[in-house]
Amino acid sequence: MLRRETIHGPPILLKKRFGQHFLTDRSILTRIVQFANIRPDDTIVEIGPGAGALTAQLAAAAHRVIAIEIDKDLIAGLRAGMPANVEIVEGDALLMDFPYGRFHLVGNLPYNVATPLFKRFIENRGRIIDATVMIQKEVAERLIAKSGSGDYGPLSVLIQYYATVSYGFTVPPGAFKPRPKVDSALIRLDWKPNVTEAHEFTNFVQQTFSSRRKKLANNLLQAFPGLGRHEVLHRMEQAGIRVNVRPEELSVDEFLRVYNQFR
Ligand code: SAM
């Protein structure tokens, strides 16, 4: 369903499939720029500028802003209204390698593709100094969750393996037009140093969380049926892990130790 909405300037035809909820609360825009800790000589890549409200604030604080927007109907309006240090790029951030040197990533992300975007950021983390993004609050809680809590899951392990996650602040639906159904939250990812690439580790975590109610040993047995129960328990012991532990009780480091026994 398409619906027209006036954010500022001419009405915009909203596209639900692109997760379009535009920030209209100026104080929130200011707080995002503050939390992103932008300096005058920084380059920023913004994901999804939308109607350009955050883009304009970023441009006032940084040296250069490259803003990537998928919705071709927004491009002309964005280009017309931006200062000279903003470059509007029409494209899908999910398919990009971000060839813009080293930059800070900022964005009020389309919530429907936040998880694949995080995977994209991880793949390109050599270029991304840090990432300050708005996401659904529920997802933010999963990203910061500690082992043993109900929110802790494969996404928590994946992100915390690569990054330290800081929670900025919560943003209520009323700060957006149209209003989303859920609360949002701003978070920042700072990459951990010297982390080795680990696609296999990510798959392993996904498999071992396949059923969070089951004991880890049973999930491992399901993932590695050829090993047999005795060998699975032996390898868990080698990793220094209790054999009756559940997946959500394992910290990221403990997951890594188990992975190293099974890869
Ligand atoms: N930054 C604006 C603001 O805060 O008001 C808009 C944020 S809105 C939640 C998400 C924006 O991302 C929309 O403009 C949408 O069209 C754009 N978008 C959605 N999917 C995208 C993708 N894969 N690549 C680039 N932009 C995307």
Tab-separated table of C-alpha atoms and ligand atoms in Angstrom:
chain	number	residue	atom	x	y	z
A	1	MET	CA	0.000	0.000	0.000
A	2	LEU	CA	1.281	3.433	-0.960
A	3	ARG	CA	0.552	6.493	1.102
A	4	ARG	CA	1.645	10.109	0.728
A	5	GLU	CA	3.216	11.840	3.698
A	6	THR	CA	4.635	15.338	4.097
A	7	ILE	CA	7.905	15.190	6.033
A	8	HIS	CA	9.253	18.547	4.895
A	9	GLY	CA	9.017	19.915	1.367
A	10	PRO	CA	6.778	18.169	-1.206
A	11	PRO	CA	4.769	15.081	-0.135
A	12	ILE	CA	6.600	11.746	-0.315
A	13	LEU	CA	5.096	8.500	-1.585
A	14	LEU	CA	5.918	6.082	1.230
A	15	LYS	CA	7.036	2.555	0.398
A	16	LYS	CA	6.483	0.061	3.167
A	17	ARG	CA	8.871	-2.484	1.654
A	18	PHE	CA	11.755	-0.048	2.248
A	19	GLY	CA	10.948	0.365	5.945
A	20	GLN	CA	10.320	4.097	5.547
A	21	HIS	CA	9.789	5.805	8.912
A	22	PHE	CA	11.264	9.296	8.835
A	23	LEU	CA	12.626	11.076	11.886
A	24	THR	CA	10.875	14.357	12.514
A	25	ASP	CA	12.011	15.107	16.087
A	26	ARG	CA	14.949	17.507	15.755
A	27	SER	CA	16.239	16.865	19.257
A	28	ILE	CA	16.667	13.165	18.386
A	29	LEU	CA	18.632	14.091	15.248
A	30	THR	CA	20.979	16.222	17.370
A	31	ARG	CA	21.439	13.409	19.890
A	32	ILE	CA	22.286	10.921	17.108
A	33	VAL	CA	25.023	13.210	15.793
A	34	GLN	CA	26.364	13.684	19.348
A	35	PHE	CA	26.370	9.942	20.091
A	36	ALA	CA	28.144	9.226	16.775
A	37	ASN	CA	30.959	11.496	18.018
A	38	ILE	CA	31.580	13.087	14.621
A	39	ARG	CA	34.542	15.386	14.033
A	40	PRO	CA	34.870	18.125	11.383
A	41	ASP	CA	37.325	16.138	9.226
A	42	ASP	CA	35.297	12.883	9.259
A	43	THR	CA	33.769	11.103	6.283
A	44	ILE	CA	30.346	9.633	6.993
A	45	VAL	CA	28.447	7.015	5.031
A	46	GLU	CA	24.756	7.232	5.784
A	47	ILE	CA	22.462	4.288	4.999
A	48	GLY	CA	18.966	5.319	3.886
A	49	PRO	CA	18.826	9.148	3.996
A	50	GLY	CA	15.075	9.103	3.245
A	51	ALA	CA	13.894	12.706	3.250
A	52	GLY	CA	17.356	13.894	4.315
A	53	ALA	CA	16.706	15.184	7.842
A	54	LEU	CA	19.607	13.287	9.446
A	55	THR	CA	21.781	13.812	6.344
A	56	ALA	CA	21.612	17.596	6.752
A	57	GLN	CA	22.670	17.372	10.409
A	58	LEU	CA	25.533	15.023	9.537
A	59	ALA	CA	26.675	17.371	6.757
A	60	ALA	CA	26.837	20.265	9.226
A	61	ALA	CA	29.082	18.250	11.565
A	62	ALA	CA	31.354	16.330	9.154
A	63	HIS	CA	33.714	16.974	6.245
A	64	ARG	CA	31.934	14.709	3.762
A	65	VAL	CA	28.717	12.663	3.724
A	66	ILE	CA	27.928	9.901	1.245
A	67	ALA	CA	24.297	8.889	1.588
A	68	ILE	CA	23.053	5.647	-0.001
A	69	GLU	CA	19.348	5.497	-0.779
A	70	ILE	CA	17.524	2.634	-2.510
A	71	ASP	CA	14.306	4.516	-3.331
A	72	LYS	CA	14.874	6.175	-6.705
A	73	ASP	CA	11.864	8.455	-6.182
A	74	LEU	CA	13.669	10.184	-3.304
A	75	ILE	CA	16.947	10.833	-5.112
A	76	ALA	CA	16.124	14.053	-7.007
A	77	GLY	CA	14.620	15.701	-3.899
A	78	LEU	CA	17.629	14.711	-1.813
A	79	ARG	CA	20.126	16.011	-4.375
A	80	ALA	CA	18.270	19.306	-4.697
A	81	GLY	CA	18.199	20.047	-1.012
A	82	MET	CA	21.708	19.124	0.182
A	83	PRO	CA	24.865	21.190	0.779
A	84	ALA	CA	27.956	20.671	-1.399
A	85	ASN	CA	29.668	18.183	0.965
A	86	VAL	CA	26.876	15.595	0.494
A	87	GLU	CA	26.929	12.991	-2.259
A	88	ILE	CA	23.672	11.115	-2.794
A	89	VAL	CA	24.222	7.604	-4.161
A	90	GLU	CA	21.283	5.639	-5.536
A	91	GLY	CA	21.772	2.004	-4.594
A	92	ASP	CA	21.097	-0.951	-2.339
A	93	ALA	CA	23.351	-0.924	0.735
A	94	LEU	CA	22.970	-4.711	0.938
A	95	LEU	CA	24.854	-5.081	-2.342
A	96	MET	CA	27.584	-2.504	-1.738
A	97	ASP	CA	31.225	-2.716	-0.777
A	98	PHE	CA	31.345	0.966	0.259
A	99	PRO	CA	34.425	2.128	-1.739
A	100	TYR	CA	34.793	5.419	0.155
A	101	GLY	CA	38.071	5.037	2.062
A	102	ARG	CA	37.711	4.820	5.863
A	103	PHE	CA	34.522	6.277	7.261
A	104	HIS	CA	32.034	6.321	10.135
A	105	LEU	CA	28.764	4.628	9.269
A	106	VAL	CA	25.535	6.221	10.479
A	107	GLY	CA	21.921	5.406	9.714
A	108	ASN	CA	18.369	5.098	10.818
A	109	LEU	CA	18.191	1.614	9.316
A	110	PRO	CA	15.263	0.052	7.503
A	111	TYR	CA	14.280	-2.414	10.244
A	112	ASN	CA	13.240	-5.208	7.882
A	113	VAL	CA	16.815	-5.618	6.615
A	114	ALA	CA	18.784	-4.637	9.743
A	115	THR	CA	20.224	-8.125	10.340
A	116	PRO	CA	21.563	-8.655	6.773
A	117	LEU	CA	22.911	-5.079	6.889
A	118	PHE	CA	24.863	-5.937	10.064
A	119	LYS	CA	26.410	-8.894	8.223
A	120	ARG	CA	27.344	-6.524	5.390
A	121	PHE	CA	28.950	-4.091	7.876
A	122	ILE	CA	30.943	-6.937	9.436
A	123	GLU	CA	32.221	-7.997	5.998
A	124	ASN	CA	33.303	-4.405	5.305
A	125	ARG	CA	34.569	-3.576	8.778
A	126	GLY	CA	38.067	-2.829	7.423
A	127	ARG	CA	36.594	0.394	5.996
A	128	ILE	CA	34.057	1.186	8.698
A	129	ILE	CA	35.660	2.916	11.692
A	130	ASP	CA	32.501	2.493	13.763
A	131	ALA	CA	28.752	2.225	13.133
A	132	THR	CA	26.056	4.274	14.869
A	133	VAL	CA	22.638	2.998	13.876
A	134	MET	CA	19.015	3.190	14.886
A	135	ILE	CA	17.245	-0.142	14.982
A	136	GLN	CA	14.212	-1.731	16.585
A	137	LYS	CA	14.676	-1.619	20.371
A	138	GLU	CA	13.981	-5.332	20.605
A	139	VAL	CA	16.890	-6.056	18.241
A	140	ALA	CA	19.142	-3.637	20.176
A	141	GLU	CA	18.367	-5.589	23.345
A	142	ARG	CA	19.411	-8.805	21.605
A	143	LEU	CA	22.670	-7.209	20.465
A	144	ILE	CA	23.674	-6.157	23.977
A	145	ALA	CA	22.283	-9.252	25.761
A	146	LYS	CA	24.600	-11.221	28.011
A	147	SER	CA	24.669	-15.020	28.121
A	148	GLY	CA	21.952	-16.450	30.329
A	149	SER	CA	19.396	-13.745	29.542
A	150	GLY	CA	16.252	-14.373	27.486
A	151	ASP	CA	17.341	-11.940	24.745
A	152	TYR	CA	20.663	-13.715	24.164
A	153	GLY	CA	20.764	-15.572	20.858
A	154	PRO	CA	22.829	-16.211	17.697
A	155	LEU	CA	22.736	-12.509	16.708
A	156	SER	CA	24.152	-11.503	20.132
A	157	VAL	CA	27.038	-13.961	19.754
A	158	LEU	CA	27.741	-12.974	16.153
A	159	ILE	CA	27.844	-9.224	16.839
A	160	GLN	CA	29.657	-9.480	20.173
A	161	TYR	CA	32.299	-11.671	18.544
A	162	TYR	CA	33.207	-8.795	16.227
A	163	ALA	CA	32.204	-5.679	18.152
A	164	THR	CA	31.611	-3.959	21.453
A	165	VAL	CA	28.026	-2.711	21.432
A	166	SER	CA	27.050	0.493	23.298
A	167	TYR	CA	23.427	1.402	23.891
A	168	GLY	CA	22.753	5.084	23.225
A	169	PHE	CA	19.103	5.829	23.976
A	170	THR	CA	15.546	4.699	23.315
A	171	VAL	CA	13.389	6.535	20.766
A	172	PRO	CA	9.584	6.359	20.988
A	173	PRO	CA	7.329	5.884	17.912
A	174	GLY	CA	6.191	9.541	18.120
A	175	ALA	CA	9.616	10.743	16.893
A	176	PHE	CA	8.871	9.303	13.408
A	177	LYS	CA	6.444	9.900	10.579
A	178	PRO	CA	4.694	7.566	9.988
A	179	ARG	CA	4.907	6.131	13.516
A	180	PRO	CA	6.408	2.639	13.720
A	181	LYS	CA	4.585	0.087	15.893
A	182	VAL	CA	7.597	-0.434	18.156
A	183	ASP	CA	10.180	1.512	20.135
A	184	SER	CA	13.538	2.146	18.492
A	185	ALA	CA	17.028	2.460	19.931
A	186	LEU	CA	20.336	3.974	18.910
A	187	ILE	CA	23.408	1.790	19.288
A	188	ARG	CA	27.065	2.032	18.328
A	189	LEU	CA	29.355	-0.785	17.226
A	190	ASP	CA	33.090	-0.427	17.896
A	191	TRP	CA	35.053	-3.263	16.294
A	192	LYS	CA	37.192	-5.419	18.543
A	193	PRO	CA	40.853	-5.443	17.473
A	194	ASN	CA	42.485	-8.500	15.863
A	195	VAL	CA	39.341	-10.552	15.326
A	196	THR	CA	39.822	-13.193	12.634
A	197	GLU	CA	37.171	-13.781	9.979
A	198	ALA	CA	34.915	-16.604	11.023
A	199	HIS	CA	32.082	-17.463	8.624
A	200	GLU	CA	32.189	-21.039	9.853
A	201	PHE	CA	31.940	-19.887	13.466
A	202	THR	CA	28.807	-17.937	12.582
A	203	ASN	CA	27.219	-21.018	10.980
A	204	PHE	CA	28.276	-23.096	13.970
A	205	VAL	CA	26.580	-20.684	16.414
A	206	GLN	CA	23.433	-20.716	14.286
A	207	GLN	CA	23.367	-24.539	14.327
A	208	THR	CA	24.037	-24.911	18.024
A	209	PHE	CA	21.273	-22.417	18.838
A	210	SER	CA	18.884	-24.359	16.582
A	211	SER	CA	16.854	-25.282	19.621
A	212	ARG	CA	17.580	-23.091	22.644
A	213	ARG	CA	15.472	-25.275	24.918
A	214	LYS	CA	17.603	-28.318	24.252
A	215	LYS	CA	20.936	-28.924	25.924
A	216	LEU	CA	23.936	-27.831	23.878
A	217	ALA	CA	25.106	-31.470	23.691
A	218	ASN	CA	21.886	-32.510	21.934
A	219	ASN	CA	22.138	-29.669	19.412
A	220	LEU	CA	25.768	-30.601	18.753
A	221	LEU	CA	24.805	-34.231	18.284
A	222	GLN	CA	22.179	-33.152	15.767
A	223	ALA	CA	24.705	-30.955	13.927
A	224	PHE	CA	27.433	-33.635	13.967
A	225	PRO	CA	25.545	-36.966	13.893
A	226	GLY	CA	28.644	-38.882	12.803
A	227	LEU	CA	30.485	-38.163	16.066
A	228	GLY	CA	28.210	-39.962	18.519
A	229	ARG	CA	27.260	-38.835	22.024
A	230	HIS	CA	30.436	-40.021	23.720
A	231	GLU	CA	32.722	-38.009	21.403
A	232	VAL	CA	30.485	-34.909	21.608
A	233	LEU	CA	30.639	-34.937	25.413
A	234	HIS	CA	34.391	-35.556	25.326
A	235	ARG	CA	34.952	-32.518	23.072
A	236	MET	CA	32.776	-30.346	25.297
A	237	GLU	CA	34.884	-31.374	28.277
A	238	GLN	CA	38.043	-30.598	26.290
A	239	ALA	CA	36.624	-27.099	25.748
A	240	GLY	CA	36.095	-26.762	29.500
A	241	ILE	CA	32.306	-26.656	29.145
A	242	ARG	CA	29.755	-28.355	31.441
A	243	VAL	CA	28.100	-31.164	29.500
A	244	ASN	CA	24.569	-30.241	30.592
A	245	VAL	CA	24.796	-26.564	29.607
A	246	ARG	CA	22.140	-24.910	27.385
A	247	PRO	CA	23.302	-22.823	24.392
A	248	GLU	CA	22.113	-19.509	25.843
A	249	GLU	CA	24.297	-20.026	28.918
A	250	LEU	CA	27.531	-19.901	26.891
A	251	SER	CA	29.507	-16.662	26.611
A	252	VAL	CA	31.061	-15.697	23.253
A	253	ASP	CA	34.473	-16.962	24.452
A	254	GLU	CA	32.993	-20.278	25.541
A	255	PHE	CA	31.270	-20.651	22.160
A	256	LEU	CA	34.640	-20.108	20.515
A	257	ARG	CA	36.250	-22.789	22.669
A	258	VAL	CA	33.533	-25.295	21.737
A	259	TYR	CA	33.812	-24.299	18.063
A	260	ASN	CA	37.560	-24.918	18.131
A	261	GLN	CA	36.917	-28.484	19.304
A	262	PHE	CA	34.373	-29.174	16.560
A	263	ARG	CA	35.607	-27.396	13.430
B	1	SAM	N1	17.308	8.537	7.493
B	1	SAM	C1	15.913	8.864	7.317
B	1	SAM	C2	15.351	9.418	8.612
B	1	SAM	O1	15.934	9.096	9.666
B	1	SAM	O2	14.359	10.106	8.592
B	1	SAM	C3	15.088	7.663	6.814
B	1	SAM	C4	15.154	6.394	7.633
B	1	SAM	S1	14.048	5.135	7.102
B	1	SAM	C5	13.883	4.199	8.607
B	1	SAM	C6	15.068	3.993	6.168
B	1	SAM	C7	15.546	4.526	4.811
B	1	SAM	O3	16.386	3.528	4.214
B	1	SAM	C8	14.448	4.808	3.808
B	1	SAM	O4	14.687	6.034	3.173
B	1	SAM	C9	14.534	3.662	2.803
B	1	SAM	O5	14.066	3.989	1.502
B	1	SAM	C10	16.033	3.356	2.833
B	1	SAM	N2	16.392	1.974	2.469
B	1	SAM	C11	15.660	0.842	2.658
B	1	SAM	N3	16.345	-0.232	2.246
B	1	SAM	C12	17.557	0.221	1.782
B	1	SAM	C13	18.712	-0.401	1.224
B	1	SAM	N4	18.768	-1.732	1.069
B	1	SAM	N5	19.754	0.362	0.855
B	1	SAM	C14	19.715	1.720	1.014
B	1	SAM	N6	18.644	2.365	1.546
B	1	SAM	C15	17.591	1.640	1.934
